[in-house]
């Protein structure tokens, strides 16, 4: 599943984004997820929790997660938290698909 | 050092005001024309401090958050404060990955992000009285 | 009627803060998603009131301007006040084309524009103490 | 002379815009002026003073002034002040030129 985050990801929008993602994940047959952040205009540390939370859920079901389209800002934030060590980031969706 | 501009903002501890506070800080700081990346740094730090006041300080109940900004020719000072529950152990709270609300998808990286995006971050707090976060950033692009 | 959101802003009487105050008011009001035209109405009215505080209230010297906004589900209340020179004759001041500064390319249409773009405009003032402009606007596009 | 106003016209920017316009008017051989406001993103009543001031200056020299590219907002503001009765507004620059 490819999940595009559009707009701003902060604590306020996190609830909505979390619900949307979880609803899609329940429906999805394939438990792998690629987060496409190329249309995300802002992210603070709330983004870490959202990605980490989804990663933990699908991991239990044998799924994998990866990130695509990071801005310099969001890359710095994910890097600080160590998240990129468990949820790798790729340049393109193709590349992410190949490494699933 | 005299500030060239100064604002004080007071707003309710609603999560919709997290984005509002970011916009205000960005509009204020853009008067001195920093780079887009420097502007994003400020927005992110403000977002972290205001979010903390909303979810930790007031634990999602209603309260007032204050943002006091001073603009210099190549730098900004931003003080964000609340009259919420306060922090018992500031050193612990500032540690990367420490959060008192792991159940809420909080990562414990808020203070670490502030420290990384601003030059100075100082936290003062008194349990039961509130928390004040002082931040300062020099815009390298504007230093003459 | 309980407001759903509320902010108080204090800023210096610098002309660069005219645009800043407009941006803040627009960011605050857009939380309830009025039309772009309604948003422009609010920005224009705020611009007039803040400009008046800068050039008439403080006559371009340094002072503090306050903006207090309350947001309702389909309306906004905005109060802009200064501690400047005040207005002797409010009725005269509000008349279209009346200006005390014709030499400065002022048109005397500030209050008229506020009245036209907002539903209610109330002015209170005391010479030597300051001026307060109360404005209220219902967003027709949001009335259910 | 065609004078384009780009960006926001308020009391803060008025000084700069006034200086620019007056400098151009001094240089111009032709004392007619068309204000093209199609790229103006905001205007408050400061716009009335700017246009009116320039109009008065060129009128003394036998010049004419007109407006092009008004937004709904700026049209309302000019209309209130009675300015459109002495500085007419047109849809296009061509139309304004024809009526000079
Ligand atoms: N304004 C505040 N009021 C009360 N406690 C706070 C405040 N800001 C931070 N804290 C405490 O510090 C901890 C760490 O904060 P932070 O690094 O931003 O991570 P997070 O917000 O993800 O928990 C929080 O979990 C909370 O216990
Ligand atoms: N905040 C204020 N403090 C003092 N005087 C004011 C204030 N606002 C308005 N006035 C007075 O009212 C007059 C009319 O204001 P206005 O209709 O906005 O036109 P203008 O700003 O073009 O003069 C001003 O010229 C000034 O004398």
mmCIF file of C-alpha atoms in Angstrom, chain B residues 3-131:
data_model
loop_
_atom_site.group_PDB
_atom_site.id
_atom_site.type_symbol
_atom_site.label_atom_id
_atom_site.label_comp_id
_atom_site.label_asym_id
_atom_site.label_seq_id
_atom_site.Cartn_x
_atom_site.Cartn_y
_atom_site.Cartn_z
ATOM 1 C CA UNK B 3 14.816 44.400 19.024
ATOM 2 C CA UNK B 4 13.564 45.902 15.772
ATOM 3 C CA UNK B 5 10.139 44.430 16.340
ATOM 4 C CA UNK B 6 8.270 42.692 19.119
ATOM 5 C CA UNK B 7 4.953 40.891 19.536
ATOM 6 C CA UNK B 8 3.056 39.163 22.287
ATOM 7 C CA UNK B 9 0.391 36.641 21.430
ATOM 8 C CA UNK B 10 -2.035 34.882 23.760
ATOM 9 C CA UNK B 11 -4.214 32.027 22.552
ATOM 10 C CA UNK B 12 -6.278 29.126 23.786
ATOM 11 C CA UNK B 13 -4.689 25.698 24.213
ATOM 12 C CA UNK B 14 -6.529 24.209 21.242
ATOM 13 C CA UNK B 15 -4.694 21.927 18.863
ATOM 14 C CA UNK B 16 -5.861 24.044 15.910
ATOM 15 C CA UNK B 17 -3.754 26.857 17.342
ATOM 16 C CA UNK B 18 -0.568 24.854 16.799
ATOM 17 C CA UNK B 19 -0.709 25.687 13.093
ATOM 18 C CA UNK B 20 -1.893 29.225 13.906
ATOM 19 C CA UNK B 21 1.106 29.888 16.167
ATOM 20 C CA UNK B 22 3.467 28.605 13.462
ATOM 21 C CA UNK B 23 1.943 30.944 10.888
ATOM 22 C CA UNK B 24 2.233 33.914 13.253
ATOM 23 C CA UNK B 25 5.870 33.153 14.067
ATOM 24 C CA UNK B 26 6.693 32.699 10.379
ATOM 25 C CA UNK B 27 4.920 35.923 9.350
ATOM 26 C CA UNK B 28 6.753 37.810 12.091
ATOM 27 C CA UNK B 29 10.173 36.392 11.289
ATOM 28 C CA UNK B 30 9.808 36.823 7.530
ATOM 29 C CA UNK B 31 10.034 40.597 8.070
ATOM 30 C CA UNK B 32 13.818 40.126 8.116
ATOM 31 C CA UNK B 33 13.777 37.725 5.163
ATOM 32 C CA UNK B 34 15.566 34.569 6.334
ATOM 33 C CA UNK B 35 15.858 31.561 3.991
ATOM 34 C CA UNK B 36 12.894 29.215 3.591
ATOM 35 C CA UNK B 37 14.809 26.561 5.469
ATOM 36 C CA UNK B 38 15.523 28.872 8.405
ATOM 37 C CA UNK B 39 11.839 29.815 8.419
ATOM 38 C CA UNK B 40 10.876 26.131 8.496
ATOM 39 C CA UNK B 41 13.264 25.608 11.428
ATOM 40 C CA UNK B 42 11.451 28.300 13.417
ATOM 41 C CA UNK B 43 8.024 26.937 12.492
ATOM 42 C CA UNK B 44 9.014 23.462 13.609
ATOM 43 C CA UNK B 45 10.423 24.625 16.943
ATOM 44 C CA UNK B 46 7.307 26.741 17.635
ATOM 45 C CA UNK B 47 5.108 23.805 16.716
ATOM 46 C CA UNK B 48 6.909 21.557 19.215
ATOM 47 C CA UNK B 49 6.715 24.036 22.088
ATOM 48 C CA UNK B 50 3.054 24.907 21.494
ATOM 49 C CA UNK B 51 2.072 21.253 21.071
ATOM 50 C CA UNK B 52 3.761 20.461 24.382
ATOM 51 C CA UNK B 53 1.773 23.203 26.115
ATOM 52 C CA UNK B 54 -1.469 21.829 24.624
ATOM 53 C CA UNK B 55 -0.991 18.135 25.348
ATOM 54 C CA UNK B 56 1.346 18.072 28.369
ATOM 55 C CA UNK B 57 0.874 21.475 30.000
ATOM 56 C CA UNK B 58 -2.907 21.556 29.852
ATOM 57 C CA UNK B 59 -3.458 17.870 29.063
ATOM 58 C CA UNK B 60 -6.007 18.891 26.434
ATOM 59 C CA UNK B 61 -8.094 20.948 28.868
ATOM 60 C CA UNK B 62 -8.579 24.668 28.218
ATOM 61 C CA UNK B 63 -5.877 27.120 29.164
ATOM 62 C CA UNK B 64 -3.909 30.057 27.850
ATOM 63 C CA UNK B 65 -0.648 29.834 25.941
ATOM 64 C CA UNK B 66 1.578 32.868 25.462
ATOM 65 C CA UNK B 67 4.105 33.487 22.703
ATOM 66 C CA UNK B 68 6.464 36.439 23.016
ATOM 67 C CA UNK B 69 8.739 37.152 20.048
ATOM 68 C CA UNK B 70 11.536 39.659 19.591
ATOM 69 C CA UNK B 71 13.055 40.244 16.212
ATOM 70 C CA UNK B 72 16.620 41.436 15.702
ATOM 71 C CA UNK B 73 18.298 42.311 12.423
ATOM 72 C CA UNK B 74 19.616 38.760 12.052
ATOM 73 C CA UNK B 75 18.023 36.731 14.859
ATOM 74 C CA UNK B 76 14.821 35.940 16.719
ATOM 75 C CA UNK B 77 13.957 35.259 20.346
ATOM 76 C CA UNK B 78 10.793 33.274 21.021
ATOM 77 C CA UNK B 79 9.367 32.558 24.473
ATOM 78 C CA UNK B 80 6.431 30.171 24.753
ATOM 79 C CA UNK B 81 4.813 29.685 28.131
ATOM 80 C CA UNK B 82 1.821 28.019 29.751
ATOM 81 C CA UNK B 83 0.257 27.926 33.231
ATOM 82 C CA UNK B 84 -0.210 24.168 33.076
ATOM 83 C CA UNK B 85 0.953 21.220 35.180
ATOM 84 C CA UNK B 86 4.661 21.980 34.825
ATOM 85 C CA UNK B 87 7.604 19.576 34.628
ATOM 86 C CA UNK B 88 9.033 17.726 37.668
ATOM 87 C CA UNK B 89 12.374 16.745 36.195
ATOM 88 C CA UNK B 90 13.442 19.024 33.349
ATOM 89 C CA UNK B 91 16.682 17.146 32.648
ATOM 90 C CA UNK B 92 14.766 13.892 32.180
ATOM 91 C CA UNK B 93 12.079 15.606 30.070
ATOM 92 C CA UNK B 94 14.704 16.999 27.683
ATOM 93 C CA UNK B 95 16.279 13.609 27.045
ATOM 94 C CA UNK B 96 15.798 12.297 23.503
ATOM 95 C CA UNK B 97 13.013 9.698 23.332
ATOM 96 C CA UNK B 98 11.723 10.454 26.838
ATOM 97 C CA UNK B 99 7.975 10.989 26.847
ATOM 98 C CA UNK B 100 5.381 10.763 29.592
ATOM 99 C CA UNK B 101 2.717 9.926 26.972
ATOM 100 C CA UNK B 102 4.029 7.013 24.849
ATOM 101 C CA UNK B 103 0.450 5.723 24.524
ATOM 102 C CA UNK B 104 -0.437 8.828 22.498
ATOM 103 C CA UNK B 105 2.094 8.166 19.694
ATOM 104 C CA UNK B 106 4.373 10.797 21.227
ATOM 105 C CA UNK B 107 7.997 10.157 20.350
ATOM 106 C CA UNK B 108 9.717 12.084 23.115
ATOM 107 C CA UNK B 109 11.680 14.023 20.485
ATOM 108 C CA UNK B 110 10.041 17.438 20.921
ATOM 109 C CA UNK B 111 12.765 19.092 22.964
ATOM 110 C CA UNK B 112 15.473 17.439 20.859
ATOM 111 C CA UNK B 113 13.913 18.884 17.700
ATOM 112 C CA UNK B 114 13.752 22.352 19.291
ATOM 113 C CA UNK B 115 17.424 22.086 20.279
ATOM 114 C CA UNK B 116 18.422 20.990 16.820
ATOM 115 C CA UNK B 117 16.509 23.719 14.957
ATOM 116 C CA UNK B 118 17.235 26.647 17.282
ATOM 117 C CA UNK B 119 20.608 27.822 18.670
ATOM 118 C CA UNK B 120 19.524 28.152 22.306
ATOM 119 C CA UNK B 121 16.690 26.369 24.141
ATOM 120 C CA UNK B 122 16.129 27.027 27.831
ATOM 121 C CA UNK B 123 13.331 25.445 29.854
ATOM 122 C CA UNK B 124 12.074 26.676 33.201
ATOM 123 C CA UNK B 125 9.138 25.084 34.958
ATOM 124 C CA UNK B 126 7.442 24.729 38.320
ATOM 125 C CA UNK B 127 5.136 21.786 38.959
ATOM 126 C CA UNK B 128 1.583 23.040 39.284
ATOM 127 C CA UNK B 129 2.463 26.496 37.927
ATOM 128 C CA UNK B 130 3.564 26.111 34.346
ATOM 129 C CA UNK B 131 6.385 25.917 31.875
#
